[in-house]
Coordinates of C-alpha atoms and ligand atoms in Angstrom, one line a residue:
X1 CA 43.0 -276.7 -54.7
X2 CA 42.5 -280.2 -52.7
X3 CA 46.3 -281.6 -52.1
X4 CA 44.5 -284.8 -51.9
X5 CA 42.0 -286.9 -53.3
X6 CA 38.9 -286.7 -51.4
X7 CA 37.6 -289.9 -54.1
X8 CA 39.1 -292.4 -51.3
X9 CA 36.1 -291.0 -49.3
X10 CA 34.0 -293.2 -51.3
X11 CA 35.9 -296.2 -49.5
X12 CA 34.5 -295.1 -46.4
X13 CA 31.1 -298.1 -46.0
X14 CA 28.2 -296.7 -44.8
X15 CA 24.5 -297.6 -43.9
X16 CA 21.4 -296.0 -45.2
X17 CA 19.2 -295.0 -42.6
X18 CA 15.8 -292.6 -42.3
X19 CA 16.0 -290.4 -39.3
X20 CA 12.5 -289.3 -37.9
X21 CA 11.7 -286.5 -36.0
X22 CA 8.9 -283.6 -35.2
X23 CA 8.4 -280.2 -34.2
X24 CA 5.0 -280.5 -32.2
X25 CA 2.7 -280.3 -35.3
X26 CA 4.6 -281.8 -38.2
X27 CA 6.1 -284.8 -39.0
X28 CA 9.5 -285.4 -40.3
X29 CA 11.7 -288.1 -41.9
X30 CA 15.4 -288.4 -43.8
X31 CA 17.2 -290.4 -45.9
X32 CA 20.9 -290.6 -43.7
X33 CA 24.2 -292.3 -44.2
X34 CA 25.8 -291.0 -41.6
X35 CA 24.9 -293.0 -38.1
X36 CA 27.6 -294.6 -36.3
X37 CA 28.2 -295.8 -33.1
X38 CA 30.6 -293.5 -31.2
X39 CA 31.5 -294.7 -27.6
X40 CA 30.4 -298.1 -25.9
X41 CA 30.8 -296.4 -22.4
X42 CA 28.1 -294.8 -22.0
X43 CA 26.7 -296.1 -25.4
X44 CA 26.8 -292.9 -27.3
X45 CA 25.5 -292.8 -30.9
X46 CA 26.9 -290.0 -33.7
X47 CA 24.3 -289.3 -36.0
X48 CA 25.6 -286.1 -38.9
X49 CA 23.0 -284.0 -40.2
X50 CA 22.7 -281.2 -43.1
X51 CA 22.2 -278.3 -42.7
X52 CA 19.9 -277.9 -45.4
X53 CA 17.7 -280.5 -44.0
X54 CA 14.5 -279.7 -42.4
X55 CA 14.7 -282.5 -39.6
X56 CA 18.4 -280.9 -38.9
X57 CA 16.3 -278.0 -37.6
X58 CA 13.8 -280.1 -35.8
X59 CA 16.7 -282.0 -34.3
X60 CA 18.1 -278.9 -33.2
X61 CA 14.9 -277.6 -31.4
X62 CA 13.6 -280.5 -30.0
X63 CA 16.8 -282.3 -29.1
X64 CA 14.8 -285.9 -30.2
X65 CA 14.6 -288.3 -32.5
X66 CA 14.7 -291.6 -34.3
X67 CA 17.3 -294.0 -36.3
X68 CA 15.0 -296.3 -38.5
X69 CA 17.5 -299.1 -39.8
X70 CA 16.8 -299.8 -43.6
X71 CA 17.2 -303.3 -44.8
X72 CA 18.1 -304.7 -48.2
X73 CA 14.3 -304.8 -49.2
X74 CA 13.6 -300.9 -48.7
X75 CA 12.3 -300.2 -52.7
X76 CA 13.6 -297.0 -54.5
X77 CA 10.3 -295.3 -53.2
X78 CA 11.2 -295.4 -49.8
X79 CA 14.3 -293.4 -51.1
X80 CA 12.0 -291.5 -53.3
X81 CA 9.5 -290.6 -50.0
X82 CA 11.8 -289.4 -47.7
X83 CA 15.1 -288.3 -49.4
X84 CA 13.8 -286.6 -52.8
X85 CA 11.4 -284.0 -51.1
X86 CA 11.7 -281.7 -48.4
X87 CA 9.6 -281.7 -45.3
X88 CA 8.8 -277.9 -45.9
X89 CA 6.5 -278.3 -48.6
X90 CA 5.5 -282.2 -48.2
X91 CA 4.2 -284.5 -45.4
X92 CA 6.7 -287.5 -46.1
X93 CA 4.1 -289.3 -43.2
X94 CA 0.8 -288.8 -45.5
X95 CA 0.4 -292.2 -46.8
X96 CA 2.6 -294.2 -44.3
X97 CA 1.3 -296.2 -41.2
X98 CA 3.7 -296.1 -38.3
X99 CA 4.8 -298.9 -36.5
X100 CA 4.6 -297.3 -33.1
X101 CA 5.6 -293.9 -31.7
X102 CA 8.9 -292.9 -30.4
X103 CA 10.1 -289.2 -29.1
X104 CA 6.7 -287.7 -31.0
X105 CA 7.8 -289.4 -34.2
X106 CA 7.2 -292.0 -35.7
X107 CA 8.9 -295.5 -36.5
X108 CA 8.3 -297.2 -39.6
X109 CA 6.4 -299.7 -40.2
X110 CA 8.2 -301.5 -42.9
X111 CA 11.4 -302.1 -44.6
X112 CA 13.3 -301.7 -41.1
X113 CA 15.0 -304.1 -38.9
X114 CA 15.8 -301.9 -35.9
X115 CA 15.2 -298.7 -34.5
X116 CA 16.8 -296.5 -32.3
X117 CA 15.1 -293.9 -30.7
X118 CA 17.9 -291.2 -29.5
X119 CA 18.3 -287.8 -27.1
X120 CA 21.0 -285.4 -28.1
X121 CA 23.7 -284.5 -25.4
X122 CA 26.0 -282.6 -27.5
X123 CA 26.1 -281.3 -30.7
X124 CA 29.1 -279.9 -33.0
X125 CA 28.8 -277.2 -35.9
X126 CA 30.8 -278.9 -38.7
X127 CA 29.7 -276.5 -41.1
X128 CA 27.6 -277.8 -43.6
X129 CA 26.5 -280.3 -41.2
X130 CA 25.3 -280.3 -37.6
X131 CA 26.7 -283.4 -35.7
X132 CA 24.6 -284.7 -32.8
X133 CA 26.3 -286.9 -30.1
X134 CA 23.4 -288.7 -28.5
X135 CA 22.3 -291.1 -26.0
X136 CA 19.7 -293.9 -26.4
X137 CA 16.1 -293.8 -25.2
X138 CA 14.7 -296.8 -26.4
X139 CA 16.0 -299.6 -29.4
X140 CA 14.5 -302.7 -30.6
X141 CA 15.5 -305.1 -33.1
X142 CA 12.5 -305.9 -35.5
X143 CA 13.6 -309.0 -37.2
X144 CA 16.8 -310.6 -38.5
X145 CA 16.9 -309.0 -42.2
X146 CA 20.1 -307.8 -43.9
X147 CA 21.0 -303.7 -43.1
X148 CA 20.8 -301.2 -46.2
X149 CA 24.5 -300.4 -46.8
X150 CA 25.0 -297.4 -49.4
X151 CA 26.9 -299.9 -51.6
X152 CA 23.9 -302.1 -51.8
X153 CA 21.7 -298.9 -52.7
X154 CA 24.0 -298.2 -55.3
X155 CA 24.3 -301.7 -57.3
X156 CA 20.8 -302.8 -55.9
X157 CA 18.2 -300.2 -55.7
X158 CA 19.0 -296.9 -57.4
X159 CA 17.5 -296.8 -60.4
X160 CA 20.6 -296.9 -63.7
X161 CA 20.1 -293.8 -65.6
X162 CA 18.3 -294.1 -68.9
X163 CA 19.9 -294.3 -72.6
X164 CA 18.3 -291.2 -73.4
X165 CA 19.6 -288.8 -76.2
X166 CA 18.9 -286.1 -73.2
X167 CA 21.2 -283.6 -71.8
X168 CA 22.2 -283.7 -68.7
X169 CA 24.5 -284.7 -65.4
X170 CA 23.7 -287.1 -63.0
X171 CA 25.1 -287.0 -59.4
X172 CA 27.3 -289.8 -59.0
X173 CA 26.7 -289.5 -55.2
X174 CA 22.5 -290.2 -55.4
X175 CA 21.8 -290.7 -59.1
X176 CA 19.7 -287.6 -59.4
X177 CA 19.7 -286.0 -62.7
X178 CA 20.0 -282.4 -63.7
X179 CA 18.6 -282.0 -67.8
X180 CA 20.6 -279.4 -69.1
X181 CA 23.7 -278.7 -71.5
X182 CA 25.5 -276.5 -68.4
X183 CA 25.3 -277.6 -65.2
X184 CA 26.2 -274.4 -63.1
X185 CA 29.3 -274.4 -61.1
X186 CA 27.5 -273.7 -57.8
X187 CA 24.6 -276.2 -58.0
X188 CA 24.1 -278.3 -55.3
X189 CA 21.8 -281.3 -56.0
X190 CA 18.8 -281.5 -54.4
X191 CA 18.9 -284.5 -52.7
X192 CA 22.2 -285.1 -51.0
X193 CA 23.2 -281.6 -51.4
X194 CA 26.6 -282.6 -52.9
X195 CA 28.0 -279.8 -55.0
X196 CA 28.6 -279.7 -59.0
X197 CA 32.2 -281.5 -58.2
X198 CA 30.1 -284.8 -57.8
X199 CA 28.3 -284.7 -61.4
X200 CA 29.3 -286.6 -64.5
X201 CA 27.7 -286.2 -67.8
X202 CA 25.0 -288.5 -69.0
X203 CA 26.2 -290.7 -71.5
Ligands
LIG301 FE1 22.9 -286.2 -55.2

């Protein structure tokens, strides 16, 4: 058992971000919370990635890739596109026009006001998560609009689960929702890959 209460990690602000990235031939992107400025000396940047992720794996191989900075007017479908599928089975870059090209990958063309494009130096195995300490190729600062923070997602954009009579558990970490009377001990939800620890019944 936890001695502590790992709830106070949900004081912990963060941005929303979608990481791009390729292998050669395909084309990947991410939803990410978890980019943070890590060192002004060089300017090092310390972007955490899952595991379970398939750009984690492109990161890995090709060492590359980008930060797109979300702003307060990315849409639920932009969460929808990149963080509610998996690269393996989907091109998230099917229907989307980039706004230029940056380590192989692209940069969107919307619904961002910065990018950084980055090239890992070090990376840590935290377990469920790969943690890349990198240094920055390119950035560029697209125009003046508020950043997505994941508090703003949460009151602003994710969509408020429906008064249905259904049966089910939503994941208080992403809103996804699991229809079933049971939700199994060892599920892991989908899209942010928090456990069954982080699912409350619907109402
Ligand atoms: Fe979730």
């Amino acid at each position: 058992m936890k001695q502590y209460d790992s709830k106070a990690l949900f004081k912990l602000g963060y941005g929303l971000y979608v990481l791009t990235a390729s292998d050669g031939l395909r084309l990947n992107g991410m939803i990410c919370n978890t980019v943070s400025q890590a060192a002004s000396s060089p300017e090092l940047i310390a972007v955490s990635v899952n595991k379970a992720n398939y750009t984690c794996e492109m990161i890995l191989n090709g060492g590359k890739f980008n930060v797109n900075c979300l702003t307060e007017e990315a849409p639920f479908s932009v969460f929808r596109q990149f963080g509610f599928c998996s690269g393996r089975d989907t091109d998230k870059f099917a229907d989307e026009k980039a706004f230029c090209t940056k380590n192989g990958a692209p940069v969107l063309s919307k619904y961002i006001n910065a990018f950084i494009s980055l090239e890992v130096v070090n990376s840590l195995d935290l377990g469920s998560h790969m943690l890349f300490i990198c240094k920055i190729e390119d950035a560029a600062v697209l125009n003046d609009k508020p950043s997505m923070t994941y508090a703003y997602y949460h009151s602003r954009v994710k969509p408020k689960p429906e008064k249905t009579r259904k049966k089910g558990f939503v994941c208080k970490i992403c809103g996804y929702i699991y229809e079933g009377d049971v939700l199994p001990d060892d599920f892991i939800c989908p899209i942010c890959k928090h456990g069954a620890a982080d699912f409350e019944p619907l109402e």
